[in-house]
């Protein structure tokens, strides 16, 4: 018998009992659908996370260098424009751009309040925020539009520095090179002050920070250029005597995160894949029953000239067709479930070629492994014993 004839005979044998064939494939369908869903969601999570963590849209690699002051009570930034100029003039290997990482939310700073130096924290805001005003008035939209050097002070800091909240209204707070007027005192326990973000970031103070980012040209060796920058900062950085510098290789960090996510995804998928083993046993059981019920059919085929190899191939193909059909259905269901699930999540599920290959590869392997023994049993039947 030719291979095409064996495939046709296997298919007709399966559709002769469609309910039993379908019920046998359910375990394969559930197993493949679970694995494909998990792998698709895992691929989506990984892509979204790497996109969020990657600092450039062009795929350029970056490295970040941070400054840590030896004095934990000193809030002065470790980088300013002098460091940027120095690093750009140093012709670092592969470095295309140097920029200070500006803090955009809560920041720490050293300010002059009531003629004394005081460490304080401040929230940067883009618009007026509703909150209880203890004294004075709130920030207005006009203040943001014209970039008025005004601020709010917390009632805790106001009473500490001026005894009462009312006494703080109208006073001045000097952050290095920028002086703000306190127009109101508000109740807040998380920060000492609230500053307009546009004004702060455009000021000389806003052009300082405790981090600096190096963007490299495509193909550059990040570690080499970063180490050169680190050496240059330790030698002549604006605050090299007051603290220490350390760099974070973002490319290496992203690779590590990618590996971790992939490892977790494959581990969970492997757990879900245990159901495939159980489904394989179901396929084997069904094939043994089929061999037992079709003893006369096997005898007729042998009498008409079919070889034991033809009989084994037919039953093996039946098992493979069962499991591959279940794999295809499971792939479709898994893809659909992942797509629907991603609608309620902040990322999109991605069906990778590996998921498709897994669906076909695993389902075929299950058919071969669990269909081989029943097929051999069918091939080993003796024509004379059958005729008796």
Coordinates of C-alpha atoms in Angstrom, one line a residue:
X1 CA 0.0 0.0 0.0
X2 CA 1.2 3.5 -0.8
X3 CA 1.5 6.2 1.9
X4 CA -1.4 8.1 0.5
X5 CA -3.6 5.0 0.7
X6 CA -2.5 4.4 4.3
X7 CA -3.5 8.0 5.2
X8 CA -6.9 7.6 3.6
X9 CA -7.5 4.3 5.3
X10 CA -6.5 5.8 8.7
X11 CA -8.8 8.8 8.2
X12 CA -11.8 6.7 7.3
X13 CA -11.2 4.4 10.3
X14 CA -11.2 7.5 12.6
X15 CA -14.4 9.2 11.2
X16 CA -16.2 5.8 11.4
X17 CA -16.4 6.5 15.2
X18 CA -16.3 10.4 15.4
X19 CA -17.5 10.7 19.0
X20 CA -14.8 8.4 20.4
X21 CA -12.2 10.1 18.2
X22 CA -13.2 13.6 19.4
X23 CA -13.3 12.6 23.1
X24 CA -9.8 11.1 22.8
X25 CA -8.4 14.4 21.4
X26 CA -9.9 16.6 24.2
X27 CA -6.9 16.0 26.5
X28 CA -4.5 17.0 23.6
X29 CA -6.6 20.1 22.9
X30 CA -6.6 21.3 26.5
X31 CA -2.9 20.6 26.9
X32 CA -1.8 22.4 23.7
X33 CA -4.2 25.3 24.3
X34 CA -2.8 25.8 27.8
X35 CA 0.8 25.8 26.7
X36 CA 0.1 28.1 23.7
X37 CA -1.8 30.5 25.9
X38 CA 0.9 30.7 28.5
X39 CA 3.7 31.1 25.9
X40 CA 1.8 33.8 24.0
X41 CA 1.1 35.8 27.2
X42 CA 4.7 35.3 28.3
X43 CA 6.0 36.6 25.0
X44 CA 3.7 39.6 25.2
X45 CA 4.8 40.4 28.8
X46 CA 8.5 40.1 27.8
X47 CA 8.1 42.4 24.8
X48 CA 6.1 45.0 26.8
X49 CA 8.5 44.9 29.7
X50 CA 11.6 45.3 27.5
X51 CA 9.9 48.1 25.6
X52 CA 9.2 49.9 28.9
X53 CA 12.7 49.4 30.3
X54 CA 14.5 50.1 27.0
X55 CA 15.6 53.8 27.1
X56 CA 15.8 54.4 23.3
X57 CA 13.3 53.9 20.5
X58 CA 16.0 53.2 17.9
X59 CA 17.4 50.1 19.7
X60 CA 20.6 52.0 20.8
X61 CA 22.3 50.6 23.9
X62 CA 22.6 52.7 27.0
X63 CA 24.4 52.7 30.3
X64 CA 23.5 54.7 33.4
X65 CA 26.0 56.1 36.0
X66 CA 24.8 57.0 39.4
X67 CA 26.3 59.2 42.1
X68 CA 26.1 58.2 45.8
X69 CA 27.1 60.8 48.4
X70 CA 29.3 59.7 51.3
X71 CA 27.2 62.0 53.5
X72 CA 23.7 60.5 53.7
X73 CA 22.2 63.8 54.9
X74 CA 23.6 65.8 52.0
X75 CA 20.9 66.1 49.2
X76 CA 23.1 68.0 46.7
X77 CA 22.9 66.4 43.2
X78 CA 26.1 64.7 42.0
X79 CA 26.0 65.7 38.3
X80 CA 25.6 69.0 36.5
X81 CA 26.3 70.4 33.1
X82 CA 30.1 70.5 33.8
X83 CA 30.1 66.7 33.9
X84 CA 28.1 66.4 30.7
X85 CA 30.6 68.8 28.9
X86 CA 33.6 66.9 30.4
X87 CA 32.4 63.5 29.2
X88 CA 31.5 64.7 25.7
X89 CA 35.0 66.4 25.4
X90 CA 36.6 63.1 26.5
X91 CA 35.7 61.3 23.3
X92 CA 34.6 58.2 25.0
X93 CA 34.6 55.1 22.9
X94 CA 31.2 54.6 21.1
X95 CA 29.4 57.3 23.1
X96 CA 26.9 59.3 21.0
X97 CA 25.1 61.3 23.7
X98 CA 25.5 62.2 27.4
X99 CA 22.5 63.6 29.4
X100 CA 21.6 64.0 33.0
X101 CA 18.7 61.9 34.4
X102 CA 16.4 64.5 35.8
X103 CA 14.1 63.5 38.7
X104 CA 10.5 64.2 37.7
X105 CA 8.5 63.3 40.8
X106 CA 9.6 63.5 44.4
X107 CA 13.1 64.9 44.8
X108 CA 15.4 65.6 47.6
X109 CA 17.3 68.9 47.9
X110 CA 19.1 71.3 50.2
X111 CA 17.4 74.7 50.6
X112 CA 17.9 77.9 52.5
X113 CA 14.8 78.4 54.7
X114 CA 14.6 81.3 57.2
X115 CA 18.3 82.0 56.8
X116 CA 19.3 78.4 57.6
X117 CA 20.3 75.4 55.5
X118 CA 17.6 72.7 55.5
X119 CA 17.2 69.4 53.8
X120 CA 13.8 68.9 52.3
X121 CA 11.8 66.8 49.9
X122 CA 9.5 68.2 47.2
X123 CA 6.8 67.0 44.8
X124 CA 7.0 68.3 41.3
X125 CA 3.5 68.9 39.8
X126 CA 2.3 69.9 36.3
X127 CA -0.9 71.6 37.4
X128 CA -2.7 72.7 40.5
X129 CA -3.6 69.8 42.8
X130 CA -6.6 69.9 45.2
X131 CA -5.5 69.6 48.8
X132 CA -6.3 71.2 52.2
X133 CA -4.8 74.7 52.3
X134 CA -3.9 75.6 55.9
X135 CA -2.8 79.2 55.1
X136 CA -2.4 81.4 52.0
X137 CA -3.5 80.1 48.7
X138 CA -3.0 77.2 46.3
X139 CA -0.9 77.2 43.1
X140 CA -3.0 78.4 40.1
X141 CA -3.0 77.6 36.4
X142 CA -1.6 81.1 35.7
X143 CA 1.5 80.3 37.9
X144 CA 2.3 77.3 35.7
X145 CA 1.7 79.2 32.4
X146 CA 4.0 82.1 33.2
X147 CA 6.4 79.9 35.3
X148 CA 6.1 82.0 38.5
X149 CA 8.8 81.1 41.0
X150 CA 6.2 80.2 43.7
X151 CA 5.7 77.1 45.8
X152 CA 3.6 75.5 48.6
X153 CA 5.2 74.4 51.9
X154 CA 3.9 71.6 54.1
X155 CA 2.4 72.6 57.5
X156 CA 4.9 70.3 59.2
X157 CA 7.9 72.2 57.8
X158 CA 6.2 75.6 58.2
X159 CA 5.6 75.1 61.9
X160 CA 9.1 73.8 62.3
X161 CA 10.8 76.8 60.7
X162 CA 8.3 79.6 61.4
X163 CA 6.3 78.4 64.5
X164 CA 3.0 78.9 62.7
X165 CA 1.8 78.1 59.2
X166 CA 0.6 81.7 58.6
X167 CA 4.2 83.1 59.3
X168 CA 5.6 81.0 56.4
X169 CA 3.3 82.6 53.8
X170 CA 5.3 85.2 51.8
X171 CA 8.7 84.0 52.9
X172 CA 11.4 82.9 50.5
X173 CA 13.0 79.5 50.0
X174 CA 16.2 79.3 48.0
X175 CA 17.2 76.2 46.2
X176 CA 20.7 76.6 44.7
X177 CA 20.4 79.5 42.2
X178 CA 16.6 79.6 42.3
X179 CA 14.5 81.5 44.9
X180 CA 10.8 80.5 45.4
X181 CA 8.1 82.5 47.2
X182 CA 5.9 80.5 49.6
X183 CA 2.3 81.5 48.6
X184 CA 0.5 78.8 50.7
X185 CA 0.9 76.1 53.3
X186 CA -0.8 72.8 52.7
X187 CA -1.4 69.7 54.8
X188 CA 0.9 66.8 53.5
X189 CA 2.9 64.2 55.3
X190 CA 4.8 62.7 52.4
X191 CA 6.7 65.8 51.1
X192 CA 7.9 69.1 52.5
X193 CA 7.0 71.2 49.5
X194 CA 5.2 71.3 46.2
X195 CA 7.0 73.0 43.2
X196 CA 5.8 73.7 39.6
X197 CA 7.6 71.1 37.5
X198 CA 8.1 73.2 34.3
X199 CA 9.9 76.0 36.2
X200 CA 12.0 73.5 38.2
X201 CA 13.2 71.5 35.2
X202 CA 14.0 74.6 33.2
X203 CA 16.0 76.1 36.0
X204 CA 19.7 75.5 36.5
X205 CA 18.8 73.4 39.5
X206 CA 16.6 71.2 37.4
X207 CA 19.6 70.5 35.1
X208 CA 21.2 68.6 37.9
X209 CA 20.7 65.1 39.2
X210 CA 22.2 62.0 40.7
X211 CA 22.2 60.0 37.5
X212 CA 23.7 60.4 34.0
X213 CA 22.8 58.4 30.9
X214 CA 25.3 57.4 28.1
X215 CA 23.7 56.5 24.8
X216 CA 26.0 54.5 22.5
X217 CA 26.3 54.2 18.7
X218 CA 25.0 51.0 17.2
X219 CA 27.5 48.1 17.6
X220 CA 29.6 49.9 20.3
X221 CA 31.0 48.0 23.3
X222 CA 28.9 49.5 26.2
X223 CA 31.1 48.2 29.0
X224 CA 34.3 49.7 27.5
X225 CA 32.7 53.2 27.0
X226 CA 31.0 53.1 30.4
X227 CA 34.2 52.2 32.2
X228 CA 36.0 55.0 30.5
X229 CA 33.3 57.4 31.6
X230 CA 33.4 56.0 35.1
X231 CA 37.2 56.5 35.2
X232 CA 36.9 60.1 34.0
X233 CA 34.3 60.9 36.6
X234 CA 36.3 59.4 39.4
X235 CA 39.3 61.5 38.2
X236 CA 37.6 64.9 37.6
X237 CA 33.9 64.7 38.2
X238 CA 32.2 67.7 39.8
X239 CA 31.6 65.8 43.0
X240 CA 34.3 63.1 42.9
X241 CA 35.6 64.0 46.3
X242 CA 32.2 63.9 48.0
X243 CA 30.9 60.5 46.9
X244 CA 31.3 57.5 44.6
X245 CA 30.1 56.6 41.1
X246 CA 28.7 53.3 39.8
X247 CA 27.3 52.4 36.4
X248 CA 24.4 50.1 35.3
X249 CA 24.7 48.4 32.0
X250 CA 21.1 48.5 30.6
X251 CA 21.8 46.1 27.8
X252 CA 23.1 43.5 30.2
X253 CA 20.1 44.2 32.5
X254 CA 17.6 43.8 29.7
X255 CA 19.2 40.5 28.6
X256 CA 19.0 39.2 32.2
X257 CA 15.3 40.2 32.5
X258 CA 14.5 38.6 29.2
X259 CA 16.1 35.3 30.3
X260 CA 14.2 35.4 33.6
X261 CA 10.8 36.0 31.9
X262 CA 11.5 33.2 29.3
X263 CA 12.5 30.8 32.1
X264 CA 9.4 31.5 34.1
X265 CA 7.2 31.1 30.9
X266 CA 8.7 27.8 29.9
X267 CA 8.5 26.5 33.5
X268 CA 4.8 27.3 33.7
X269 CA 4.2 25.9 30.2
X270 CA 6.0 22.7 31.2
X271 CA 3.6 22.3 34.2
X272 CA 0.6 22.9 31.9
X273 CA 2.1 20.3 29.5
X274 CA 1.8 17.5 32.0
X275 CA -1.8 17.2 30.8
X276 CA -0.3 16.0 27.5
X277 CA 1.1 13.0 29.1
X278 CA -2.3 12.1 30.5
X279 CA -3.9 12.7 27.1
X280 CA -1.2 10.4 25.5
X281 CA -2.3 7.6 27.8
X282 CA -5.9 8.2 26.7
X283 CA -4.8 7.9 23.1
X284 CA -2.9 4.7 23.8
X285 CA -5.9 3.2 25.5
X286 CA -8.2 4.2 22.6
X287 CA -5.8 2.6 20.1
X288 CA -5.6 -0.6 22.1
X289 CA -9.4 -0.8 22.1
X290 CA -9.4 -0.1 18.4
X291 CA -6.9 -2.9 17.6
X292 CA -9.0 -5.3 19.7
X293 CA -12.2 -4.4 17.9
X294 CA -10.7 -4.5 14.4
X295 CA -9.1 -7.9 14.5
X296 CA -11.2 -9.2 11.6
X297 CA -10.3 -6.1 9.5
X298 CA -6.6 -6.7 10.2
X299 CA -7.0 -10.4 9.1
X300 CA -8.7 -9.3 5.9
X301 CA -6.0 -6.8 5.0
X302 CA -3.3 -9.4 5.7
X303 CA -5.2 -12.0 3.5
X304 CA -5.3 -9.4 0.7
X305 CA -1.5 -8.9 0.8
X306 CA -1.0 -6.2 3.3
X307 CA 2.3 -6.6 5.2
X308 CA 2.7 -6.3 9.0
X309 CA 4.6 -3.0 8.3
X310 CA 1.5 -1.7 6.4
X311 CA -0.7 -2.6 9.4
X312 CA 1.6 -0.9 11.9
X313 CA 1.9 2.2 9.8
X314 CA -1.9 2.5 9.4
X315 CA -2.6 2.3 13.2
X316 CA 0.4 4.6 13.9
X317 CA -1.0 7.2 11.4
X318 CA -4.4 7.0 13.1
X319 CA -2.8 7.9 16.4
X320 CA -0.7 10.7 14.8
X321 CA -3.8 12.1 12.9
X322 CA -5.7 12.1 16.2
X323 CA -3.1 14.0 18.2
X324 CA -2.1 16.5 15.4
X325 CA -5.8 17.3 14.9
X326 CA -6.0 18.0 18.6
X327 CA -2.9 20.1 18.4
X328 CA -4.3 22.2 15.6
X329 CA -7.6 22.8 17.5
X330 CA -5.6 23.5 20.7
X331 CA -3.4 26.0 18.8
X332 CA -6.5 27.9 17.6
X333 CA -8.2 27.8 21.0
X334 CA -5.0 28.8 22.8
X335 CA -4.4 31.7 20.4
X336 CA -8.0 32.9 20.8
X337 CA -7.9 32.7 24.6
X338 CA -4.6 34.6 24.7
X339 CA -6.0 37.3 22.5
X340 CA -9.1 37.7 24.6
X341 CA -7.1 37.7 27.9
X342 CA -4.7 40.4 26.6
X343 CA -7.7 42.7 26.1
X344 CA -7.9 43.0 29.8
X345 CA -4.2 43.4 30.3
X346 CA -1.7 46.3 29.5
X347 CA 0.0 44.2 26.8
X348 CA -0.8 42.3 23.7
X349 CA -0.3 38.5 23.5
X350 CA 2.2 37.4 20.8
X351 CA 1.9 34.0 19.1
X352 CA 5.5 33.1 18.3
X353 CA 6.7 30.6 15.6
X354 CA 8.0 28.6 18.6
X355 CA 4.4 28.2 19.8
X356 CA 3.2 26.9 16.4
X357 CA 6.2 24.6 16.1
X358 CA 5.5 23.3 19.7
X359 CA 1.8 22.6 18.9
X360 CA 2.7 20.5 15.9
X361 CA 5.9 19.0 17.2
X362 CA 4.5 17.9 20.6
X363 CA 1.2 16.6 19.3
X364 CA 3.1 14.6 16.6
X365 CA 5.5 13.2 19.2
X366 CA 2.6 12.2 21.5
X367 CA 1.0 10.4 18.6
X368 CA 4.2 8.5 17.8
X369 CA 5.2 7.6 21.4
X370 CA 1.7 6.5 22.6
X371 CA 0.6 5.0 19.3
X372 CA 3.6 2.9 18.6
X373 CA 2.8 0.0 21.1
X374 CA -0.8 -0.5 19.9
X375 CA 0.4 -0.3 16.3
X376 CA 3.0 -3.0 17.0
X377 CA 0.4 -5.2 18.6
X378 CA -1.8 -4.9 15.5
X379 CA 1.2 -5.7 13.2
X380 CA 2.1 -8.8 15.3
X381 CA -1.3 -10.5 14.9
X382 CA -1.0 -13.8 13.1
X383 CA -3.3 -14.4 10.1
X384 CA -3.8 -18.1 11.0
X385 CA -4.8 -17.2 14.6
X386 CA -7.3 -14.6 13.3
X387 CA -8.9 -17.1 10.9
X388 CA -9.3 -19.6 13.6

